[in-house]
GROMACS .gro file of N, CA and C in nm:
model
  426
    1UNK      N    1  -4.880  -0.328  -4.411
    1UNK     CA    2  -4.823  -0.197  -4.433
    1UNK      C    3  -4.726  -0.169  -4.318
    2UNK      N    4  -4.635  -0.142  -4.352
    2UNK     CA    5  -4.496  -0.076  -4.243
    2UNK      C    6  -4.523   0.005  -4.257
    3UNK      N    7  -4.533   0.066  -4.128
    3UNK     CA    8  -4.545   0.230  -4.066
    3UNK      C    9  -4.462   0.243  -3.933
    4UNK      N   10  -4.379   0.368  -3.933
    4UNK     CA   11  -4.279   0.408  -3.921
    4UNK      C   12  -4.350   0.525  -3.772
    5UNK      N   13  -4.358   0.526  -3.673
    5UNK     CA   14  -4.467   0.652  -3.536
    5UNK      C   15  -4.329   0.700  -3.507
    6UNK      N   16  -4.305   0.793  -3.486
    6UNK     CA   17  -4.227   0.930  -3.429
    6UNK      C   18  -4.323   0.948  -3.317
    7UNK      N   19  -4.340   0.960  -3.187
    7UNK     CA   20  -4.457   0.969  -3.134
    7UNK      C   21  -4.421   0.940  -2.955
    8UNK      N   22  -4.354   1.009  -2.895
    8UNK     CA   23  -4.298   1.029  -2.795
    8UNK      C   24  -4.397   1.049  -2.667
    9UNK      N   25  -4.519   1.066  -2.647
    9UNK     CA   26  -4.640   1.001  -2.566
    9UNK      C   27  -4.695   0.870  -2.564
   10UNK      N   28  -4.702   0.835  -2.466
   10UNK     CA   29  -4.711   0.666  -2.467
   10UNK      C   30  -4.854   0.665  -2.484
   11UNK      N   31  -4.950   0.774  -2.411
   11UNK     CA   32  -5.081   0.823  -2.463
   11UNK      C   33  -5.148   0.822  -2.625
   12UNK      N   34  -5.073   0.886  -2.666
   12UNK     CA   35  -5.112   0.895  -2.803
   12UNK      C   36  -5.043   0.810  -2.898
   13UNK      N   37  -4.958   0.736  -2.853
   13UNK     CA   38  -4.899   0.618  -2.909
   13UNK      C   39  -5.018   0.488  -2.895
   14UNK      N   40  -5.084   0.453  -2.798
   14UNK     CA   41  -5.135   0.381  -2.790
   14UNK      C   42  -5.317   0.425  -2.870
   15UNK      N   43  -5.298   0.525  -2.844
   15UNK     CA   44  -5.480   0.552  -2.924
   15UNK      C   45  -5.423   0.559  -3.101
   16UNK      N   46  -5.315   0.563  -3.118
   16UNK     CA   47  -5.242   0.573  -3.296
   16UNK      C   48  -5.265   0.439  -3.298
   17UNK      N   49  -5.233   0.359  -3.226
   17UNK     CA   50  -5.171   0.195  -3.248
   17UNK      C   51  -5.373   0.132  -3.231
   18UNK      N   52  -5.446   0.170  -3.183
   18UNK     CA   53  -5.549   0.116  -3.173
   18UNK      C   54  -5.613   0.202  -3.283
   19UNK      N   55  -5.629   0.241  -3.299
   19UNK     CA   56  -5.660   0.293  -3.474
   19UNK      C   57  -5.674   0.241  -3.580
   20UNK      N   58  -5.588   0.152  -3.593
   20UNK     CA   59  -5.523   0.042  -3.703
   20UNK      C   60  -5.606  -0.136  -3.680
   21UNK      N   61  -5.670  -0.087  -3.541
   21UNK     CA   62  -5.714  -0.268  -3.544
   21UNK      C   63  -5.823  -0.311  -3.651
   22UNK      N   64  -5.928  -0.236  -3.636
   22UNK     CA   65  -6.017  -0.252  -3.751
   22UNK      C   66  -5.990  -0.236  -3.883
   23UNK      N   67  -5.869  -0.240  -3.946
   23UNK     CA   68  -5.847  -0.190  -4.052
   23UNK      C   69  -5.852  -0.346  -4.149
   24UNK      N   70  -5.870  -0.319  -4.276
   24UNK     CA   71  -5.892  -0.470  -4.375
   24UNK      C   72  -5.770  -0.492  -4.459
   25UNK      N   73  -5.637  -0.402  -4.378
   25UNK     CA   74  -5.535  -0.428  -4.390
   25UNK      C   75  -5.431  -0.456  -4.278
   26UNK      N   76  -5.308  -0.527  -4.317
   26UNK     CA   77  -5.244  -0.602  -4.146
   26UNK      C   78  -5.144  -0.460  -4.178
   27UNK      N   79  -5.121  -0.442  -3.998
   27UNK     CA   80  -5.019  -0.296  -4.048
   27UNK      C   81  -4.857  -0.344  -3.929
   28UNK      N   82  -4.763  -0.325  -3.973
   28UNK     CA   83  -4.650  -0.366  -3.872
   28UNK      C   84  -4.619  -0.184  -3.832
   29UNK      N   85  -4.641  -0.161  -3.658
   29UNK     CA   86  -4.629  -0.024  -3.631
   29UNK      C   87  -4.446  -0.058  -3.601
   30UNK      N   88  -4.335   0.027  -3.643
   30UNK     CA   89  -4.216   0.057  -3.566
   30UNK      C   90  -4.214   0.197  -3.455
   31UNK      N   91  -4.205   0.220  -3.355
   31UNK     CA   92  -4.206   0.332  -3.295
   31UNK      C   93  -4.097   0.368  -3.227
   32UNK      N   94  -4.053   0.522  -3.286
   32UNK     CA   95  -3.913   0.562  -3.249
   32UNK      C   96  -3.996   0.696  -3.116
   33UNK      N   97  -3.891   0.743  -3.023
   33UNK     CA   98  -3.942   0.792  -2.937
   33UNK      C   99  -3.903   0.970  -3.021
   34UNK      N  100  -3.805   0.956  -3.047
   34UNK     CA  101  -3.732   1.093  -3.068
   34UNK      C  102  -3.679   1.071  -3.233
   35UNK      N  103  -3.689   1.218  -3.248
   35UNK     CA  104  -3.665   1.204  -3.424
   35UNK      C  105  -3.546   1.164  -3.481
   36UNK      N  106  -3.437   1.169  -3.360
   36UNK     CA  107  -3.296   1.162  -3.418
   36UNK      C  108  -3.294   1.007  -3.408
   37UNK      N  109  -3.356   0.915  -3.302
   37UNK     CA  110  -3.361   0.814  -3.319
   37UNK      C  111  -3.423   0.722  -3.490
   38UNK      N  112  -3.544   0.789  -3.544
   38UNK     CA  113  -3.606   0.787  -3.659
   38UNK      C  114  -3.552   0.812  -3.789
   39UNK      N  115  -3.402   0.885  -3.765
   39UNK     CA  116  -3.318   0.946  -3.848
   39UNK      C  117  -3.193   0.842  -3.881
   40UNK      N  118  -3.154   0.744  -3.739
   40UNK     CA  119  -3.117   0.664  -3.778
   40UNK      C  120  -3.137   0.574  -3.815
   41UNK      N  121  -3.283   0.515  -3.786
   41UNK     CA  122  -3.335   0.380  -3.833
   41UNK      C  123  -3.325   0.387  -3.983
   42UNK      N  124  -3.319   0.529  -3.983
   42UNK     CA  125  -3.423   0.535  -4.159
   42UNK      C  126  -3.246   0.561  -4.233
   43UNK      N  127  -3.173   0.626  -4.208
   43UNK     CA  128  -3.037   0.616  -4.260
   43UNK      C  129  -2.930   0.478  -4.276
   44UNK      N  130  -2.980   0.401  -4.143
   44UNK     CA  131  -2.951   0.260  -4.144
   44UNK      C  132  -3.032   0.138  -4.227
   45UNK      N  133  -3.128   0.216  -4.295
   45UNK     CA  134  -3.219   0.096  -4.306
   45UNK      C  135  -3.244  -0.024  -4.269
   46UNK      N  136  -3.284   0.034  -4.121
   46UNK     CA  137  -3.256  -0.066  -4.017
   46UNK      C  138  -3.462  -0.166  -4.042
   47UNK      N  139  -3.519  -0.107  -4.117
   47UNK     CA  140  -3.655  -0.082  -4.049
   47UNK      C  141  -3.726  -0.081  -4.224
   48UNK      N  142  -3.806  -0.164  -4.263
   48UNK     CA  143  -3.886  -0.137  -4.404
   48UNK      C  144  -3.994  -0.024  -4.398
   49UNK      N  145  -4.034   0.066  -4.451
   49UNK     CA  146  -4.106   0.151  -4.450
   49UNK      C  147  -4.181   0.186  -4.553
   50UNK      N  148  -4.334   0.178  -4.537
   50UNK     CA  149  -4.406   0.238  -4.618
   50UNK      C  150  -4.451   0.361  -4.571
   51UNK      N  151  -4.501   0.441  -4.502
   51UNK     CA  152  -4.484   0.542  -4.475
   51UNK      C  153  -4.438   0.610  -4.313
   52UNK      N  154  -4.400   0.729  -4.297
   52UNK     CA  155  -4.425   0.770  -4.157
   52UNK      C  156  -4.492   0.873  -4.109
   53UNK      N  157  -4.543   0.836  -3.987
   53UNK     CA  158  -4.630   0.924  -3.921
   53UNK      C  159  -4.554   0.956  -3.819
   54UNK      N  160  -4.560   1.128  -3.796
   54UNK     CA  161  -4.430   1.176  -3.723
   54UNK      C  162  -4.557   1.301  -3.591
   55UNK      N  163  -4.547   1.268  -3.477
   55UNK     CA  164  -4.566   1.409  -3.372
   55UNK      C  165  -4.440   1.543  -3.419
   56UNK      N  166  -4.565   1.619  -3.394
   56UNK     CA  167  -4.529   1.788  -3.409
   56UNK      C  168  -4.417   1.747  -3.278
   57UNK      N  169  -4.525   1.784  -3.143
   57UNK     CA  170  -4.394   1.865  -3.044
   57UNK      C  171  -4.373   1.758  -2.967
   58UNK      N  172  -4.171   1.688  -3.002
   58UNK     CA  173  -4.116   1.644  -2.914
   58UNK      C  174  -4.011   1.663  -2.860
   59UNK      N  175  -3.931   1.591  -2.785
   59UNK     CA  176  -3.826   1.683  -2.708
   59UNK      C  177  -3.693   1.636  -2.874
   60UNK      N  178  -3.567   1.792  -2.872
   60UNK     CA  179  -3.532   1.753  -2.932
   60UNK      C  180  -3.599   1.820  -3.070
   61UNK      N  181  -3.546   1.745  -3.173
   61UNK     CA  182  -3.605   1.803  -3.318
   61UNK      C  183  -3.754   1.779  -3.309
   62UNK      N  184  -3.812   1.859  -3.362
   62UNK     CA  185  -3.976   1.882  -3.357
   62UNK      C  186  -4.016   1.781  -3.487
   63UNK      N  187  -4.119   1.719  -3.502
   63UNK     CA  188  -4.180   1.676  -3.625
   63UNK      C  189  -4.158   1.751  -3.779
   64UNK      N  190  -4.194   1.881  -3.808
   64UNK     CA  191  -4.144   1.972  -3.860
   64UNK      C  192  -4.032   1.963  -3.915
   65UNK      N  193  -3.932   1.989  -3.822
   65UNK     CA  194  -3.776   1.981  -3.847
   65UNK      C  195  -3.755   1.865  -3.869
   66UNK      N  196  -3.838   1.716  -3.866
   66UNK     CA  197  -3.808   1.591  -3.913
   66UNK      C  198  -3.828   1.600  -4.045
   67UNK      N  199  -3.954   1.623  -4.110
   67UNK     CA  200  -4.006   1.613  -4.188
   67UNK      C  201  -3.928   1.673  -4.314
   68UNK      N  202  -3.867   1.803  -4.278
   68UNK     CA  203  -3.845   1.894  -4.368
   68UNK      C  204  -3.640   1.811  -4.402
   69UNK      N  205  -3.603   1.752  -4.296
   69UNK     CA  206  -3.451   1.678  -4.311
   69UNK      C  207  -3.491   1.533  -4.421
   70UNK      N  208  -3.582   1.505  -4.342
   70UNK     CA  209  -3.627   1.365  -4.437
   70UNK      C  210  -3.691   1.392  -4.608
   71UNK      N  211  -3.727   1.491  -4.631
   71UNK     CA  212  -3.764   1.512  -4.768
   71UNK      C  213  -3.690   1.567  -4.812
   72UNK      N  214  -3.555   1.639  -4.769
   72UNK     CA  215  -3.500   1.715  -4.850
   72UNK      C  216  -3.382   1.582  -4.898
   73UNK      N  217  -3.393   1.475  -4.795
   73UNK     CA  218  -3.308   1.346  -4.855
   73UNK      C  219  -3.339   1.265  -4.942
   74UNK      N  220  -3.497   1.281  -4.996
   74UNK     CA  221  -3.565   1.248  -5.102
   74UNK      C  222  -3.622   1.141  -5.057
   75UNK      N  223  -3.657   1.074  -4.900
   75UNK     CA  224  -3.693   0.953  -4.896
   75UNK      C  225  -3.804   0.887  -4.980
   76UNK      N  226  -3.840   0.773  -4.964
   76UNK     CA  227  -3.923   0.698  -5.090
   76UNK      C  228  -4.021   0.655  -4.983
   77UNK      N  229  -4.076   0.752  -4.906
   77UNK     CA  230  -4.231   0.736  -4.829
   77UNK      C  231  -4.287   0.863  -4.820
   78UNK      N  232  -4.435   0.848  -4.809
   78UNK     CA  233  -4.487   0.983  -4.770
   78UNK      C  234  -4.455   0.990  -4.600
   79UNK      N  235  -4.499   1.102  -4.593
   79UNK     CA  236  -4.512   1.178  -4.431
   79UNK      C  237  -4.650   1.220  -4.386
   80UNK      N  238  -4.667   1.198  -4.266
   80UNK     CA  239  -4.790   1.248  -4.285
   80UNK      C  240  -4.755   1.294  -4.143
   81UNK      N  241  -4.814   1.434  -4.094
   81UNK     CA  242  -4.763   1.519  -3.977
   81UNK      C  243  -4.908   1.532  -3.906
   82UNK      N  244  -4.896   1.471  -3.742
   82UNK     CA  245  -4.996   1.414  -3.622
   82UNK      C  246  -4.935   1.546  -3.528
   83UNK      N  247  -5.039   1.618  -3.477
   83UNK     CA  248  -5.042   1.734  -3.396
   83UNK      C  249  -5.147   1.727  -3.252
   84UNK      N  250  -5.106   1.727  -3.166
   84UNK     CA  251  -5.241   1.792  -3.077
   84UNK      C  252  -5.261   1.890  -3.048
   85UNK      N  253  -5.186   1.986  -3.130
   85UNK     CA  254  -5.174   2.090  -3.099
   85UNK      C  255  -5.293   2.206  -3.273
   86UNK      N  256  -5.352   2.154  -3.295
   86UNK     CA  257  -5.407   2.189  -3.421
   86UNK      C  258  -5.359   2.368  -3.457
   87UNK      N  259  -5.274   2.363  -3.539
   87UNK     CA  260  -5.238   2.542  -3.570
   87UNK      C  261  -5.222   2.511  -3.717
   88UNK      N  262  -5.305   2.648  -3.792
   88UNK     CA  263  -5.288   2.616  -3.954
   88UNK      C  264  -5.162   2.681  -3.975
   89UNK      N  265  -5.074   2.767  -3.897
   89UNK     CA  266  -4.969   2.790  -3.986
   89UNK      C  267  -4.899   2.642  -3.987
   90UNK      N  268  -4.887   2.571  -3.874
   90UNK     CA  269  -4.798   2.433  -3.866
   90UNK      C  270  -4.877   2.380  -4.008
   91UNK      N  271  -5.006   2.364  -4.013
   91UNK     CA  272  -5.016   2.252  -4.122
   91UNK      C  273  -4.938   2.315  -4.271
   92UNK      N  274  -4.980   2.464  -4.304
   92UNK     CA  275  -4.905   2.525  -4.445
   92UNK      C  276  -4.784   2.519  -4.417
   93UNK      N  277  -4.698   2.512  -4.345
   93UNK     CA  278  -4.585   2.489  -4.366
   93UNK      C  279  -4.552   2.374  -4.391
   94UNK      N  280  -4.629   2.232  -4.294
   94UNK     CA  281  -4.559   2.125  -4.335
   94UNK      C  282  -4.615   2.085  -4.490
   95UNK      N  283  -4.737   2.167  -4.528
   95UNK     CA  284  -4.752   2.118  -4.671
   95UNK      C  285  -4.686   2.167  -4.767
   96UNK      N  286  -4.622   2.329  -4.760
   96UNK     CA  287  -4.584   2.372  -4.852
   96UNK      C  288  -4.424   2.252  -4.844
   97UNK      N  289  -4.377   2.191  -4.711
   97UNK     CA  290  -4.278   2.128  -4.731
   97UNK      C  291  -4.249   2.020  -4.806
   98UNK      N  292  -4.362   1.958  -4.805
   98UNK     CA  293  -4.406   1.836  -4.920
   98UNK      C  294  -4.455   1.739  -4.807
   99UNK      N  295  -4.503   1.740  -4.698
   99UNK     CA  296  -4.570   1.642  -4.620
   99UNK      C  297  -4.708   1.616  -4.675
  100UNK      N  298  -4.740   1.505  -4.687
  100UNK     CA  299  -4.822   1.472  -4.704
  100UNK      C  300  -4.979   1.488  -4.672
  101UNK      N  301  -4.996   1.470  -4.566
  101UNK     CA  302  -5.163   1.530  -4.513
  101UNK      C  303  -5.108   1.587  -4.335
  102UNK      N  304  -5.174   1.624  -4.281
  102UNK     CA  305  -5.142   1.710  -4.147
  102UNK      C  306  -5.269   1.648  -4.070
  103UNK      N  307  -5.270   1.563  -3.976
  103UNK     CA  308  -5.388   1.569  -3.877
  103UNK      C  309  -5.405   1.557  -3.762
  104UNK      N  310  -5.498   1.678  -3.649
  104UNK     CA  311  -5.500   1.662  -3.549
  104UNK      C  312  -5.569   1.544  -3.460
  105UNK      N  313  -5.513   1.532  -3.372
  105UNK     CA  314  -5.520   1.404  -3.299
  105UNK      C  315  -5.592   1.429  -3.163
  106UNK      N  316  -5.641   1.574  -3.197
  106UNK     CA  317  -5.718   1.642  -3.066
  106UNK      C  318  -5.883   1.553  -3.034
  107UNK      N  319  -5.958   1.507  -3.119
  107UNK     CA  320  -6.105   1.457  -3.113
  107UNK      C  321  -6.052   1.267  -3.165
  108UNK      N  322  -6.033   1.189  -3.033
  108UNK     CA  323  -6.019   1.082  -3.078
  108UNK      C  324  -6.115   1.003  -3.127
  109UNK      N  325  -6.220   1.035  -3.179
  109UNK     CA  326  -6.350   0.947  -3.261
  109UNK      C  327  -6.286   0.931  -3.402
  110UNK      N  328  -6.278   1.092  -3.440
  110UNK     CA  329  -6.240   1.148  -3.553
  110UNK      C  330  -6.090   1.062  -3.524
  111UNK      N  331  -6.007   1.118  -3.529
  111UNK     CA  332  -5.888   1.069  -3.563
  111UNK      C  333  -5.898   0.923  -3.531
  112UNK      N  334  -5.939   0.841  -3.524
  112UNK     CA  335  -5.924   0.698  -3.511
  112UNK      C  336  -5.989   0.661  -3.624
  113UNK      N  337  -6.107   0.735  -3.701
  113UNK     CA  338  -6.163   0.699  -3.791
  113UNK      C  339  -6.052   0.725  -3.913
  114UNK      N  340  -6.021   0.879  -3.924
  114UNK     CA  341  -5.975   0.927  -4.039
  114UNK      C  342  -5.805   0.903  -4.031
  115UNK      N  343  -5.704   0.836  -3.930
  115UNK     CA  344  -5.577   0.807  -3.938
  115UNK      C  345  -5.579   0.710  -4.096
  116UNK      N  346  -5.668   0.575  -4.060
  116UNK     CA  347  -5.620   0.437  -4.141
  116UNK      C  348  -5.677   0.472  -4.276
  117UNK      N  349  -5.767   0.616  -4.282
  117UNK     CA  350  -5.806   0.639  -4.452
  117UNK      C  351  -5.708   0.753  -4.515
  118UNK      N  352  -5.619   0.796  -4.461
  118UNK     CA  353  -5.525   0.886  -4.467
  118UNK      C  354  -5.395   0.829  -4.487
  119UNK      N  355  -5.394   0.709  -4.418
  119UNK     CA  356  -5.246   0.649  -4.493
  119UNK      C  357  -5.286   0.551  -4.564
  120UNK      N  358  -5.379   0.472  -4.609
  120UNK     CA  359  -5.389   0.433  -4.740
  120UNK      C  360  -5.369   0.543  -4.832
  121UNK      N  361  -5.456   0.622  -4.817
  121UNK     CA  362  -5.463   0.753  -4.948
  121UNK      C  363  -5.316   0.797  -4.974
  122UNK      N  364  -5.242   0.814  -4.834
  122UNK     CA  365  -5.093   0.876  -4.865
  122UNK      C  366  -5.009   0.726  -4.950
  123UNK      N  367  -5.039   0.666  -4.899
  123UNK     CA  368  -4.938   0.507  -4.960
  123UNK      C  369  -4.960   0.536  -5.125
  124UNK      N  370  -5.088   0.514  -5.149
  124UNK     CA  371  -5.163   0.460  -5.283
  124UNK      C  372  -5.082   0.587  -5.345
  125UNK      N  373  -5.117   0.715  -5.349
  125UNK     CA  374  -5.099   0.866  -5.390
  125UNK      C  375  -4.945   0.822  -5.437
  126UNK      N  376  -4.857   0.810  -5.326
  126UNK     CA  377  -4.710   0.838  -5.349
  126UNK      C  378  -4.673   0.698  -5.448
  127UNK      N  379  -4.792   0.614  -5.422
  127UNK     CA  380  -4.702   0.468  -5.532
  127UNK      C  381  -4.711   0.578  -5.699
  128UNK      N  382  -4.856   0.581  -5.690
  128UNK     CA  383  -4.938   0.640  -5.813
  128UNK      C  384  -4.816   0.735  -5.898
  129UNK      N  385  -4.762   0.816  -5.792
  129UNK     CA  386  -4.646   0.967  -5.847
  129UNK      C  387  -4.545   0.895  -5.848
  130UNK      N  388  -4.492   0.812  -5.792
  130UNK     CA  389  -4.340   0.745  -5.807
  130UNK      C  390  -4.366   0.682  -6.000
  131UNK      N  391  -4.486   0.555  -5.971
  131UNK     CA  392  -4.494   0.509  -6.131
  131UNK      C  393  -4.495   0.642  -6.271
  132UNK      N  394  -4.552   0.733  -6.189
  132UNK     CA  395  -4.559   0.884  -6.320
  132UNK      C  396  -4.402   0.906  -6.318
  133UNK      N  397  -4.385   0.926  -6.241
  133UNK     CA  398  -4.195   1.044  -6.234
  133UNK      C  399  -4.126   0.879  -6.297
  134UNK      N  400  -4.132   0.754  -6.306
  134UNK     CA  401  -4.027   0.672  -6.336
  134UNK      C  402  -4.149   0.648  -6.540
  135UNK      N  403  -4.252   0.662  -6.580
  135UNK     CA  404  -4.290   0.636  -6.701
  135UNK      C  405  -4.238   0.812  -6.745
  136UNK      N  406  -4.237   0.945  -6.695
  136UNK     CA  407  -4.208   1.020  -6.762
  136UNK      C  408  -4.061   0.981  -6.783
  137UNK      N  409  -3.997   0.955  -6.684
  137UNK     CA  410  -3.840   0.906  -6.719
  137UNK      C  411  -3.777   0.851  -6.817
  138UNK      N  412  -3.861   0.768  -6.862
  138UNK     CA  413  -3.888   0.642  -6.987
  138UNK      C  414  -3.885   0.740  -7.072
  139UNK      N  415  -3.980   0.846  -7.066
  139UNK     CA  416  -4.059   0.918  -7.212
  139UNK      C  417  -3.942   0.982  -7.245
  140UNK      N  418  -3.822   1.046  -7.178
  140UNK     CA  419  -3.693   1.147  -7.203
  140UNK      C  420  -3.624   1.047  -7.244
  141UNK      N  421  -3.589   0.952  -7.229
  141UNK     CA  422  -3.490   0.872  -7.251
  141UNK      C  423  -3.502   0.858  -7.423
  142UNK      N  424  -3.646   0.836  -7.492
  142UNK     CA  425  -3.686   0.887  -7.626
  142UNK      C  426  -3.642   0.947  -7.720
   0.00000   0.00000   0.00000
């Protein structure tokens, strides 16, 4: 699985990246420091991506303000928005934005457990809705 870290602490970059070892899938991490950097990889398609996992507060455009540029471009991955900062208005907003799941990264037991079952679920979910939106497509064409 290609996964895409927005994730500008070398701290929480490294407890994200050890997260993934036990997993019964192989995962290739890319890690951009800053979002505008993430903006070009992903405009260049410099970088294969199955999904990204983006930090709330970094210097520069916030996670948020990534999230909400990258979906309104229609990209073809989910998002899933990493906080240490746990606030429910941040999570309703990034959901009403279309991000995918929201999780804090404050209790590292928990989040090391629940990161690698959260982006399967986001991967699988968004294949699942891409195959619906391209068979309803089929059905108009009728």
């Amino acid at each position: 699985m290609n996964i895409l870290v927005v994730e500008d602490n070398d701290h929480d970059y490294k407890k994200l990246s050890r997260s993934f070892r036990n997993c019964d899938f192989t995962v290739n991490l890319t890690r951009c420091i800053r979002a505008e950097e993430a903006i070009e990889l992903i405009n260049n398609n410099e970088v294969l991506i199955d999904i990204l996992l983006t930090d709330f507060m970094m210097p520069g455009m916030n996670g948020l303000e990534l999230s909400e540029y990258l979906l309104e471009q229609d990209v073809s991955f989910p998002i899933i928005l990493l906080t240490g900062e746990g606030d429910e208005n941040i999570a309703v907003r990034a959901l009403k934005l279309g991000v995918f799941d929201y999780l804090p990264k404050d209790h590292d037991v928990a989040f090391a457990e629940l990161l690698p079952q959260a982006v399967v679920k986001a991967v699988q979910s968004y294949a699942t809705q891409a195959k619906l939106k391209e068979y309803q497509s089929t059905l108009h064409c009728y």
